[in-house]
Coordinates of N, CA and C in Angstrom, one line a residue:
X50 N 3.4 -14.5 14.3 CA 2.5 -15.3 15.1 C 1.0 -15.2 14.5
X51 N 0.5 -13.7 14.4 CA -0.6 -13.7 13.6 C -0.7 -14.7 12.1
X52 N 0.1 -14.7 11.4 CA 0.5 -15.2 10.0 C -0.3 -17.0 10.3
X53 N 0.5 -17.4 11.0 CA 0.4 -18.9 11.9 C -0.8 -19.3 12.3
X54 N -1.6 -17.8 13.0 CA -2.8 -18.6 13.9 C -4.0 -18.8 12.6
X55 N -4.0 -17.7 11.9 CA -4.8 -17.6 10.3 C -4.3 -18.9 10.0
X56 N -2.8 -19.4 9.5 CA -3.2 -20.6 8.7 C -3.8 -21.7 9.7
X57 N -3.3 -21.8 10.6 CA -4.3 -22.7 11.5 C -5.6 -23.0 11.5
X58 N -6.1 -21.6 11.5 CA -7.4 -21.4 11.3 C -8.5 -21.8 10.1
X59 N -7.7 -21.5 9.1 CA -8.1 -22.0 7.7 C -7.7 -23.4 7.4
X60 N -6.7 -24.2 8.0 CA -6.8 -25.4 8.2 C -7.8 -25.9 8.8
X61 N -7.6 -26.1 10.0 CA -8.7 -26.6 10.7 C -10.3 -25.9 10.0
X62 N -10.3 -24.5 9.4 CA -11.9 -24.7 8.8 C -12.1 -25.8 7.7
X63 N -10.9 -26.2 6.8 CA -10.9 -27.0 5.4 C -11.0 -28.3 5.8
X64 N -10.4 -28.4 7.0 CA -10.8 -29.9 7.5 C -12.2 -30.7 7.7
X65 N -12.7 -29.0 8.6 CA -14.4 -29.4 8.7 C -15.0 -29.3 7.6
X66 N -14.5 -28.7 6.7 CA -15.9 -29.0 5.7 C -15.7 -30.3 5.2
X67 N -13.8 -31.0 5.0 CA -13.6 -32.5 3.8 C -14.5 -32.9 5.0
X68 N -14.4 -33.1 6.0 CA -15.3 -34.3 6.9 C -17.0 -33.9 6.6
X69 N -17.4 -33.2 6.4 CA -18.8 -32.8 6.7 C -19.2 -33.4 5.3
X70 N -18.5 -32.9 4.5 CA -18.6 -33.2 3.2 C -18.9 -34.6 2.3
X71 N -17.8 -35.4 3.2 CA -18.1 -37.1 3.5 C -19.3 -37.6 4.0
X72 N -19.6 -36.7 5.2 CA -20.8 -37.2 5.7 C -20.5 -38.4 6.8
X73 N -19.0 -38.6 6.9 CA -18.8 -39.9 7.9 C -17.4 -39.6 7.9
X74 N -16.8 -40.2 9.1 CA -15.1 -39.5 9.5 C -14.7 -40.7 8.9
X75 N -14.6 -41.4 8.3 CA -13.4 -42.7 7.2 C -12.9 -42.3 6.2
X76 N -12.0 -42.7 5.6 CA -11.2 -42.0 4.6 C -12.2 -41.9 2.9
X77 N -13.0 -42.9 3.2 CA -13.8 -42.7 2.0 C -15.0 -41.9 1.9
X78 N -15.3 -41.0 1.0 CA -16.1 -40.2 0.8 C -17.4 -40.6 0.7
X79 N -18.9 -40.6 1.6 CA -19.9 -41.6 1.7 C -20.9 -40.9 0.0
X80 N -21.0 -42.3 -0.9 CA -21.6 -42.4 -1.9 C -23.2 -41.7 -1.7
X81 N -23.8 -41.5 -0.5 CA -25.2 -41.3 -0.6 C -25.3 -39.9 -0.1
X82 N -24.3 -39.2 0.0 CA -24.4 -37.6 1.2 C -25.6 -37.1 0.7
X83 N -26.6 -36.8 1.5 CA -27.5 -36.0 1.2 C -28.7 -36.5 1.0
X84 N -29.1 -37.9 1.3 CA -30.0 -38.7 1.6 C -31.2 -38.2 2.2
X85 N -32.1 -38.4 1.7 CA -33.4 -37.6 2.5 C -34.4 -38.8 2.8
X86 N -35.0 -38.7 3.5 CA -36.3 -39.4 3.5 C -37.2 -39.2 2.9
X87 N -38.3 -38.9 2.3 CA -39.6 -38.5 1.3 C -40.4 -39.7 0.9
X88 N -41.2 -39.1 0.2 CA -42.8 -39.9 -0.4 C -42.5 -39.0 -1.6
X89 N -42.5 -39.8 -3.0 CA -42.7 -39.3 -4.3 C -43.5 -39.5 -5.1
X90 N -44.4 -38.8 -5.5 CA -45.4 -39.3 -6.4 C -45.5 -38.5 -8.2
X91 N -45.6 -39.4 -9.1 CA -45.4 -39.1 -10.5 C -46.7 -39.5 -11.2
X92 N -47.4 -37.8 -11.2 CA -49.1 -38.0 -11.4 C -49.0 -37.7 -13.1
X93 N -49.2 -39.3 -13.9 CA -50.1 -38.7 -14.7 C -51.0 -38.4 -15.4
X94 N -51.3 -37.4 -15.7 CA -52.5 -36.7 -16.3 C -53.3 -36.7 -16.9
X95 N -52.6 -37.9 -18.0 CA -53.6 -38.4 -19.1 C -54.7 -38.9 -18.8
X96 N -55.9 -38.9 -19.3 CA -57.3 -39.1 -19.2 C -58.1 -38.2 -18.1
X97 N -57.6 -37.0 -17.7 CA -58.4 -36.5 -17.0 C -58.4 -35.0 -17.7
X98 N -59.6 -34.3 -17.5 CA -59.4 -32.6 -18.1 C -58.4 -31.8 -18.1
X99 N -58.5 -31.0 -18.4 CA -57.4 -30.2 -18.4 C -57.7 -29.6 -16.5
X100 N -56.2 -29.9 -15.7 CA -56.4 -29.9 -14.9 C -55.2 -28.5 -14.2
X101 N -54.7 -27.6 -15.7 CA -53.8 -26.7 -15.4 C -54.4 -25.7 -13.7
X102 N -53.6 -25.4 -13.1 CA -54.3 -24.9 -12.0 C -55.0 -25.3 -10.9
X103 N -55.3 -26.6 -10.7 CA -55.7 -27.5 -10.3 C -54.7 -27.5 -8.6
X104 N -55.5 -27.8 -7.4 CA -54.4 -28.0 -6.6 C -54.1 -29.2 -6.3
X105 N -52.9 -29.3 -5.7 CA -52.8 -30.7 -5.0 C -52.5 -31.0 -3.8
X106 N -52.9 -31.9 -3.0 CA -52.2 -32.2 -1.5 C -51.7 -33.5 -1.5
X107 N -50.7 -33.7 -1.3 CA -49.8 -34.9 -0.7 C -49.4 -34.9 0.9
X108 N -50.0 -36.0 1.5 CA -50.0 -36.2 2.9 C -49.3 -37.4 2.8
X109 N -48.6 -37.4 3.7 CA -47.8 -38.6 4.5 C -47.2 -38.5 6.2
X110 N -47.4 -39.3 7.1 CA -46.1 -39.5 8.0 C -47.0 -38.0 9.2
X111 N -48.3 -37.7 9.1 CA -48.1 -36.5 9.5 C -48.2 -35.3 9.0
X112 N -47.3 -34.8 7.4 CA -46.6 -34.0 6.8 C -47.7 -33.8 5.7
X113 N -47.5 -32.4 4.8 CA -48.6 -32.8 3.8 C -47.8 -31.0 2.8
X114 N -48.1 -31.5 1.7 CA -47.5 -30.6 0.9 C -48.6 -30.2 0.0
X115 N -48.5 -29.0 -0.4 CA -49.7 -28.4 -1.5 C -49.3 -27.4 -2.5
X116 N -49.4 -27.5 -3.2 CA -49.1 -26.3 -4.7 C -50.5 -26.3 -5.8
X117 N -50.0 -26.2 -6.8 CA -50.8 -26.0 -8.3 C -50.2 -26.9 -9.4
X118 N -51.0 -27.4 -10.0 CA -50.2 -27.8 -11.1 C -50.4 -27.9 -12.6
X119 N -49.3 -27.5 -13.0 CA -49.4 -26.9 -14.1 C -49.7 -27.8 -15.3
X120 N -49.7 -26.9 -16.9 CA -50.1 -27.7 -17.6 C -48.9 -28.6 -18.3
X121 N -48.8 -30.0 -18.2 CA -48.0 -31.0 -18.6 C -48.6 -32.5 -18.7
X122 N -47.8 -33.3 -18.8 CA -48.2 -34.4 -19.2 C -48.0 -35.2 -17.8
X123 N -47.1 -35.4 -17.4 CA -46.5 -35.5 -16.1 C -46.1 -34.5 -14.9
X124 N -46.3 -34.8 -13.8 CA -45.9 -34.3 -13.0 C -45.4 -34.9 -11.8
X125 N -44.0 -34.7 -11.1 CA -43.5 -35.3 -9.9 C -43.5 -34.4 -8.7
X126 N -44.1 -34.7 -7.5 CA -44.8 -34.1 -6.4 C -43.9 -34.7 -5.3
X127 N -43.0 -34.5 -4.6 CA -42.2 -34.6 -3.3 C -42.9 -34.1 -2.2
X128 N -42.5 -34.8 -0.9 CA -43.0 -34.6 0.3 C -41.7 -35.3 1.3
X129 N -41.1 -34.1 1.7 CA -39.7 -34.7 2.7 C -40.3 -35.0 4.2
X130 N -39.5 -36.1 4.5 CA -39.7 -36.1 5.8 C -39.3 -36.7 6.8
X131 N -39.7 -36.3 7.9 CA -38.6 -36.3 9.2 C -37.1 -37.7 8.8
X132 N -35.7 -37.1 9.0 CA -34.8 -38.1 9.2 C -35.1 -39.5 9.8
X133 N -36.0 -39.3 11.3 CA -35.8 -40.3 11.6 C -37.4 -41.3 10.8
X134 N -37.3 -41.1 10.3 CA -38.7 -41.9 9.1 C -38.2 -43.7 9.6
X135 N -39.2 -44.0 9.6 CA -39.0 -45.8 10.0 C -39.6 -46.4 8.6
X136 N -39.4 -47.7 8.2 CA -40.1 -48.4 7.4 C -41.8 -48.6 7.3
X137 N -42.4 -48.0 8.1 CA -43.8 -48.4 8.3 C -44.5 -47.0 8.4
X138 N -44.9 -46.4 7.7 CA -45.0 -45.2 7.0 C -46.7 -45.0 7.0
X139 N -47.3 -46.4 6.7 CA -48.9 -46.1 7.2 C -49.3 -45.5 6.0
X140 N -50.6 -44.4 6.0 CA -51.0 -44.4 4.7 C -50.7 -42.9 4.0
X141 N -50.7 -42.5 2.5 CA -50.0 -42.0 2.3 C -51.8 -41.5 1.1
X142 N -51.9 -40.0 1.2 CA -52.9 -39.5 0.6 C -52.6 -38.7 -0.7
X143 N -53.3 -38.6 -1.8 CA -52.8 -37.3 -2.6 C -54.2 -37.6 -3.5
X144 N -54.5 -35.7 -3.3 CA -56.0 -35.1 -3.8 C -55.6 -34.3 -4.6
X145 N -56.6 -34.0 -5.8 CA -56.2 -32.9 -6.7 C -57.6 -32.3 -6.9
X146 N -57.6 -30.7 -6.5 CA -58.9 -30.4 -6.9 C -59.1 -28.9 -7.7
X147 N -59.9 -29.8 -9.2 CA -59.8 -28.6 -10.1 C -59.7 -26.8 -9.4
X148 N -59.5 -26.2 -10.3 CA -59.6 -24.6 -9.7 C -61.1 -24.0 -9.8
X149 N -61.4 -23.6 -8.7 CA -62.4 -22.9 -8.4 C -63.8 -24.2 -8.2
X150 N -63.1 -25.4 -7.5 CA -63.8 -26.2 -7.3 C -63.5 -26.5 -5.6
X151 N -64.8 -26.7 -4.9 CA -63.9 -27.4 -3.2 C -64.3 -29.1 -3.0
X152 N -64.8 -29.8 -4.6 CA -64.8 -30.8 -4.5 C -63.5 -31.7 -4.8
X153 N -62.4 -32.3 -4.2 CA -61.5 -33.6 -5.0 C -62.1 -34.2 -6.5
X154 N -61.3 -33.7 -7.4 CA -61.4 -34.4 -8.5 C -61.0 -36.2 -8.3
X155 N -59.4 -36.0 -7.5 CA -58.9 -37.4 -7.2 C -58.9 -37.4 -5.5
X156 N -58.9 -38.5 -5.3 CA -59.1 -38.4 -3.7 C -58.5 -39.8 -3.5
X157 N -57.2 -40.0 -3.5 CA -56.7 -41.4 -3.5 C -55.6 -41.5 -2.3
X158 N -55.9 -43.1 -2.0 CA -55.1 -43.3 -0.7 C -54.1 -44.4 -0.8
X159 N -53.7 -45.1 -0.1 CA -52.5 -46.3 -0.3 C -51.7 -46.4 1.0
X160 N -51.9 -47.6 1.5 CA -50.6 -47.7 2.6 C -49.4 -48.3 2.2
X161 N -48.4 -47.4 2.3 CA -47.1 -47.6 1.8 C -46.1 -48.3 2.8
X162 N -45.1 -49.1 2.8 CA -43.9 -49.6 3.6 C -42.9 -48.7 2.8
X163 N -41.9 -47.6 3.4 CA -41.1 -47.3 2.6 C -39.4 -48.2 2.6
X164 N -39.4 -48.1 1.7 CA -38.0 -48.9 1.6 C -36.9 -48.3 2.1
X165 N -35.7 -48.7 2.4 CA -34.4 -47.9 3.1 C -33.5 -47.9 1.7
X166 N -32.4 -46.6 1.8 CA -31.8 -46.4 1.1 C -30.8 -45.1 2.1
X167 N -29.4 -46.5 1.3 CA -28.0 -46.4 2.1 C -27.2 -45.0 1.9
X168 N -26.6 -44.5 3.0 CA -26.3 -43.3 2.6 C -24.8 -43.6 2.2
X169 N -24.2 -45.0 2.3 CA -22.8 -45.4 1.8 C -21.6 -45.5 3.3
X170 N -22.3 -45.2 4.0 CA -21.5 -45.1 5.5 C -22.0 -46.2 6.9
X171 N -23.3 -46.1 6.4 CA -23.8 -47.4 7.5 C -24.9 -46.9 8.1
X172 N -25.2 -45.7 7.3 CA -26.6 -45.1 8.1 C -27.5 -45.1 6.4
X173 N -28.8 -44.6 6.7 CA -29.6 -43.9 5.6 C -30.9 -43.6 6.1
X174 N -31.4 -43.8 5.0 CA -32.9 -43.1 5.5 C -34.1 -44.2 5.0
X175 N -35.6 -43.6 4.7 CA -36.1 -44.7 4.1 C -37.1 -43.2 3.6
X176 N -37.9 -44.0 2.6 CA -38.0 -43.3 1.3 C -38.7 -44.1 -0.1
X177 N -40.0 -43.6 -0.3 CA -40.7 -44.7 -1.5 C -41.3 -43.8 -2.8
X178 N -41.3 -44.3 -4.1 CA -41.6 -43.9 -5.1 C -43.4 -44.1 -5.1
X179 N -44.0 -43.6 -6.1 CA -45.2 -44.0 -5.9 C -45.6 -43.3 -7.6
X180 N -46.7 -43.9 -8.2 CA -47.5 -43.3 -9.5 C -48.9 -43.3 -9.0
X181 N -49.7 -42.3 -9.7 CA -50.9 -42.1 -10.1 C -50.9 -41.9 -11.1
X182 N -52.4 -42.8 -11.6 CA -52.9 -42.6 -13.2 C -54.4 -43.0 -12.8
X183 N -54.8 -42.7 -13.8 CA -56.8 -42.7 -13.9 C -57.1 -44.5 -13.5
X184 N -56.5 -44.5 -14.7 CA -56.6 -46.1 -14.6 C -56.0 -47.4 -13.6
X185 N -54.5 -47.0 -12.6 CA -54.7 -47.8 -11.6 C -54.8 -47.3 -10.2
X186 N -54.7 -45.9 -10.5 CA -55.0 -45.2 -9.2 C -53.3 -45.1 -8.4
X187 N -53.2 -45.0 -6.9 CA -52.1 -44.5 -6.3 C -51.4 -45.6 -6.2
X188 N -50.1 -46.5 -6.4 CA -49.6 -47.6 -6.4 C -47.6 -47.1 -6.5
X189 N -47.3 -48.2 -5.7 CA -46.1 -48.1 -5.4 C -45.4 -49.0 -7.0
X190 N -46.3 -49.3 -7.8 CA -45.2 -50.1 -8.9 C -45.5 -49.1 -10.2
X191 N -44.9 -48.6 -10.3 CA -44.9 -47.7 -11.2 C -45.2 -48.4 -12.8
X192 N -46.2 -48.0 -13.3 CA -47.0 -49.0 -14.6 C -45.5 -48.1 -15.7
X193 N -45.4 -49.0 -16.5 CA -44.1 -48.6 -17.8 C -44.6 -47.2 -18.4
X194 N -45.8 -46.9 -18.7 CA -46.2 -45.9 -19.5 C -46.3 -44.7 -18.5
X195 N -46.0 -44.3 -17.6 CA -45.6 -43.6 -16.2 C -43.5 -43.2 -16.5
X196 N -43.2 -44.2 -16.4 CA -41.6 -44.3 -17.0 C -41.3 -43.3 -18.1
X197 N -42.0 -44.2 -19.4 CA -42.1 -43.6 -20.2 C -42.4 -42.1 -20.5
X198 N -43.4 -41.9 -19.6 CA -43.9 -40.1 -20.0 C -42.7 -39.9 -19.0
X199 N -42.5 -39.5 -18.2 CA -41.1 -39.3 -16.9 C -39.8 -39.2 -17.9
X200 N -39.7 -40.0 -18.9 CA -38.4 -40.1 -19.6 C -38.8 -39.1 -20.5
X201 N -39.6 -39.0 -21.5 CA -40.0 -37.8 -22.2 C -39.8 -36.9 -22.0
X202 N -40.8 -36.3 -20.4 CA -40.5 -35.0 -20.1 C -39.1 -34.2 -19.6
X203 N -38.3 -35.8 -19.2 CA -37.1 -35.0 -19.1 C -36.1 -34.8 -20.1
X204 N -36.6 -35.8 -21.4 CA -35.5 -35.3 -22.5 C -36.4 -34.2 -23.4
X205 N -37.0 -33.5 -22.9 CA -38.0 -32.1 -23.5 C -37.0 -31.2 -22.7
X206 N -37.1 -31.5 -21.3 CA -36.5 -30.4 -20.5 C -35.1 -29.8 -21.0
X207 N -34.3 -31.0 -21.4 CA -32.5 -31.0 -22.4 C -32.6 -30.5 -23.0
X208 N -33.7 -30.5 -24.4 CA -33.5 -30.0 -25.7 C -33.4 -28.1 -25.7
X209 N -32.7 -27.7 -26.2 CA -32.5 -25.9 -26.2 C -34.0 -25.7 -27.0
X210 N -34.3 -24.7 -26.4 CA -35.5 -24.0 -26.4 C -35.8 -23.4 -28.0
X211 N -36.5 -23.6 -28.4 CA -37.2 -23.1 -30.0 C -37.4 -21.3 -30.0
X212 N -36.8 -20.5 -30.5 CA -37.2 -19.1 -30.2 C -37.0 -18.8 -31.4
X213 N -37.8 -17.9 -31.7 CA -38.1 -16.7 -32.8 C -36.7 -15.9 -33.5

């Protein structure tokens, strides 16, 4: 009887995770599991000082994220937020100010609509890309040469490391 209630047990746990795992009770496995809502922003760097150490704040929705950043050519800055995020998102901030400065180097703003994106089941979330650069400032259309450094820095990231 013991023998029985264990497999039972471990049945029914393997069941909860295939369903959880789907993300929707249908036989199909939902294409988007793990869908977030966020504000993305891909700052780059070019034309401004060397801004290694530098902080940054990304505000949106309420929410606001802050770190350092480091020395690179590009950099991608996430900010998650709440599930229930609607399309009208309002305005959306990100400041960077040198180290050991309390002035904004950049102090830029933008009112965003975020776009929806399907989690494959009939729900999702909503969620918008965004660039900064010197020259057109915060903007949801990401200029090619933003792409381009973005594609760079991640085929740098692939290549095996150079060592002595």
């Amino acid at each position: 009887m013991v023998k029985r209630t264990v497999r039972l047990g471990v049945l029914a746990a393997v069941s909860v995770v295939a369903l959880s795992a789907s993300a929707c009770g249908g036989s199909q496995p939902c294409a988007g599991f793990g869908v977030t809502s966020q504000i993305g922003v891909m700052f780059l760097q070019r034309g401004y000082s060397d801004l290694t150490g530098a902080s940054y704040e990304l505000c949106a929705g309420g929410r606001c994220i802050e770190g350092d950043l480091e020395r690179q050519d590009i950099t991608r800055i996430s900010l998650r937020l709440p599930a229930d995020t609607g399309p009208d998102l309002g305005t959306v901030r990100f400041r960077v100010t040198p180290e050991g400065s309390s002035n904004p180097e950049i102090d830029a703003s933008s009112d965003v609509k975020l776009s929806r994106q399907s989690d494959g089941c009939g729900g999702g979330t909503y969620s918008e890309g965004l660039a900064f650069t010197k020259e057109d400032g915060l903007t949801t259309k990401i200029p090619p040469r933003v792409s381009a450094a973005w594609r760079k820095h991640i085929e740098s990231l692939a290549q095996p490391s150079q060592s002595s």
